[in-house]
Structure formats: structure tokens, C-alpha cells
Coordinates of C-alpha atoms in Angstrom, one line a residue:
M1322 CA -28.1 15.3 30.0
S1323 CA -28.2 11.9 28.4
A1324 CA -26.4 8.8 29.7
E1325 CA -24.3 8.8 26.5
E1326 CA -23.2 12.4 27.2
I1327 CA -22.3 11.7 30.8
E1328 CA -20.3 8.6 29.6
S1329 CA -18.5 10.8 27.0
V1330 CA -17.4 13.2 29.7
R1331 CA -16.3 10.4 31.9
L1332 CA -14.2 9.1 29.1
L1333 CA -12.7 12.6 28.6
F1334 CA -11.5 12.6 32.2
L1335 CA -10.2 9.0 31.8
R1336 CA -8.3 10.0 28.7
D1337 CA -6.8 12.9 30.7
Q1338 CA -5.9 10.5 33.5
V1339 CA -3.8 8.3 31.2
G1340 CA -2.0 11.3 29.7
L1341 CA -3.8 11.7 26.4
I1342 CA -4.8 15.3 26.9
P1343 CA -2.1 17.9 26.9
P1344 CA -2.6 20.8 29.4
E1345 CA -2.7 23.4 26.6
Q1346 CA -6.1 21.9 25.6
Y1347 CA -7.6 22.3 29.1
S1348 CA -9.0 25.8 28.3
E1349 CA -10.7 24.7 25.1
I1350 CA -12.1 21.6 26.9
A1351 CA -13.4 23.8 29.7
A1352 CA -15.2 26.0 27.2
D1353 CA -16.8 22.9 25.6
L1354 CA -17.9 21.6 29.0
L1355 CA -19.6 24.9 29.8
V1356 CA -21.4 24.7 26.5
D1357 CA -22.5 21.1 27.4
G1358 CA -24.1 22.3 30.6
Y1359 CA -21.3 21.7 33.2
D1360 CA -20.5 24.6 35.5
S1361 CA -18.2 25.5 38.3
P1362 CA -16.1 28.5 39.3
A1363 CA -12.8 26.9 38.2
L1364 CA -14.4 25.7 35.0
R1365 CA -15.4 29.2 34.0
E1366 CA -12.0 30.6 34.9
L1367 CA -10.2 27.9 33.0
A1368 CA -12.4 28.5 29.9
G1369 CA -10.8 31.9 29.6
Y1370 CA -7.4 31.2 30.9
P1371 CA -4.3 31.7 28.7
R1372 CA -2.9 28.5 27.2
N1373 CA 0.7 29.7 27.7
D1374 CA 0.6 29.0 31.5
P1375 CA 0.8 25.2 31.8
Q1376 CA 1.1 25.2 35.5
G1377 CA -1.9 27.6 36.0
T1378 CA -4.0 25.5 33.6
H1379 CA -3.0 22.3 35.3
D1380 CA -3.9 23.7 38.8
L1381 CA -7.2 25.0 37.5
W1382 CA -7.9 21.6 35.8
S1383 CA -7.3 19.9 39.2
Q1384 CA -9.8 22.3 40.8
V1385 CA -12.3 21.6 37.9
R1386 CA -12.0 17.8 38.6
D1387 CA -12.7 18.4 42.3
E1388 CA -15.6 20.8 41.7
L1389 CA -17.3 18.6 39.1
D1390 CA -16.6 15.5 41.3
K1391 CA -14.5 13.8 38.6
P1392 CA -11.7 12.2 40.7
F1393 CA -9.1 9.9 39.3
E1394 CA -10.4 6.4 38.9
D1395 CA -8.6 3.1 39.4
D1396 CA -5.9 3.1 36.7
G1397 CA -6.7 -0.5 35.5
L1398 CA -10.4 0.2 35.3
A1399 CA -9.7 3.5 33.4
R1400 CA -7.5 1.8 30.9
R1401 CA -9.9 -1.1 30.4
M1402 CA -12.8 1.3 29.8
L1403 CA -10.7 3.2 27.2
V1404 CA -9.7 0.0 25.5
R1405 CA -13.4 -1.0 25.2
R1406 CA -14.2 2.4 23.7
W1407 CA -11.3 2.2 21.2
L1408 CA -12.3 -1.4 20.3
Q1409 CA -15.9 -0.3 19.7
Q1410 CA -14.7 2.7 17.6
I1411 CA -12.5 0.4 15.5
V1412 CA -15.5 -1.9 14.9
D1413 CA -17.8 1.0 14.1
G1414 CA -15.2 2.4 11.6
I1415 CA -14.7 5.6 13.6
L1416 CA -11.1 4.8 14.6
D1417 CA -8.6 3.6 12.1
P1418 CA -7.7 0.0 13.2
Y1419 CA -3.9 0.6 13.2
T1420 CA -4.3 3.8 15.2
G1421 CA -6.6 2.0 17.7
A1422 CA -4.2 -1.0 18.0
D1423 CA -1.3 1.5 18.5
L1424 CA -3.3 3.3 21.3
I1425 CA -4.1 0.0 23.0
L1426 CA -0.5 -1.2 22.8
G1427 CA 1.0 2.1 24.0
L1428 CA -1.5 3.0 26.7
A1429 CA -3.0 -0.2 27.9
W1430 CA -1.4 -3.5 27.0
F1431 CA 1.7 -3.1 29.1
A1432 CA -0.1 -1.2 31.9
L1433 CA -2.7 -3.9 32.2
G1434 CA -0.1 -6.7 32.4
R1435 CA -0.2 -7.7 28.7
P1436 CA -3.6 -9.4 28.7
A1437 CA -3.6 -12.3 26.2
V1438 CA -7.0 -11.3 24.9
L1439 CA -5.4 -8.2 23.3
N1440 CA -2.5 -10.1 21.8
P1441 CA -4.2 -10.4 18.3
L1442 CA -4.3 -6.6 18.1
V1443 CA -0.7 -6.2 19.2
A1444 CA 0.5 -8.8 16.7
G1445 CA -1.6 -7.2 13.9
R1446 CA -0.1 -3.8 14.8
D1447 CA 3.4 -5.3 14.5
D1448 CA 2.6 -7.0 11.2
W1449 CA 1.4 -3.6 9.9
E1450 CA 4.8 -2.2 10.5
E1451 CA 6.6 -5.2 9.0
L1452 CA 4.3 -6.0 6.1
P1453 CA 3.2 -2.8 4.4
E1454 CA 2.1 -4.7 1.3
R1455 CA -0.6 -6.5 3.4
R1456 CA -2.1 -3.4 5.1
D1457 CA -5.5 -3.7 3.4
M1458 CA -5.9 -7.2 4.7
L1459 CA -4.4 -6.3 8.1
Q1460 CA -6.9 -3.5 8.4
R1461 CA -9.8 -6.0 8.0
E1462 CA -8.2 -8.5 10.4
L1463 CA -7.6 -5.8 13.0
R1464 CA -11.3 -4.8 12.8
N1465 CA -12.4 -8.5 13.1
D1466 CA -10.0 -9.0 16.0
A1467 CA -11.5 -5.9 17.7
R1468 CA -15.0 -7.3 17.2
A1469 CA -14.0 -10.7 18.6
I1470 CA -12.3 -9.1 21.6
L1471 CA -15.3 -7.0 22.4
E1472 CA -17.5 -10.2 22.3
S1473 CA -15.3 -12.1 24.6
W1474 CA -13.8 -9.5 27.0

């Protein structure tokens, strides 16, 4: 398994940690992890588990985390890693700049103590809402802001 694949799985567990993955997706994620070469008893069970039992899927997911040695990480570190990933995806054109800025505002900016380095994205996101006629320009500015933040942060 490549370093990139390992990092991708780590980011998956970090996204779960910050509440981005609803429990009804755990069974599908478990099946994908099995295909990717991960294996554990709870993972196999979860891959075939019914989605309409949120408590059961949540309990199995907790066991999967333990069996795969994927504990919860420091919350600040988790959010900073996700922010860096979203910034890179904005720069690479994978993630829409407004959507990325919205994720960063909603899931990281406040939780990280409102770091000033992220302020341009937060302001650009607010401008997006208030100035719909400037969205094309704002999209470019958000992408440029993401690039500058990545270089300095």
C-alpha cells in the first residue's frame, strides 16, 4: 500500500472524527476498506451490516477503529490536517473554492481559535454570499488565497 493510500485512509478517519461522515455510510466505507486491503473481524461484519441500525453501525465502527489501530487524534491536529487537504484540493481544482471555504469556516476556523491566516478565506466566503455578481472573481481570489495560505502555513 502506497504512502498516498495510507494518508487517504488517515484523512477518512479524521473526517469521521470531526463529524463529516454519517453513521449510515459506515457499512459502505467498510466494504471499500476491505477492497483496499484492510481487514479485521469488525470490518468484515460492518461491511455487511444493515444501514438502518445506527447504534449497531456506530458500535462496529468503534471496534473497526480499535482493530485497525486508528484512534482519535488530537482535535486541533486533525482539523489542521483537513484544512491543509481542503486548501490543496481548492488549489488543484478538485474542490470548489466556496465549498472549501465553507468547510474551513464551519469545521475548523472557530474550533482552531479563528487563526488569522485563514481570515482571507472566511472573508471571501462571506463576500460570496453578499456579492453574487462577483462570484467569478471571488472564485479566483479564493483559489489564490488558498495557495497563499498553503505557502505560509
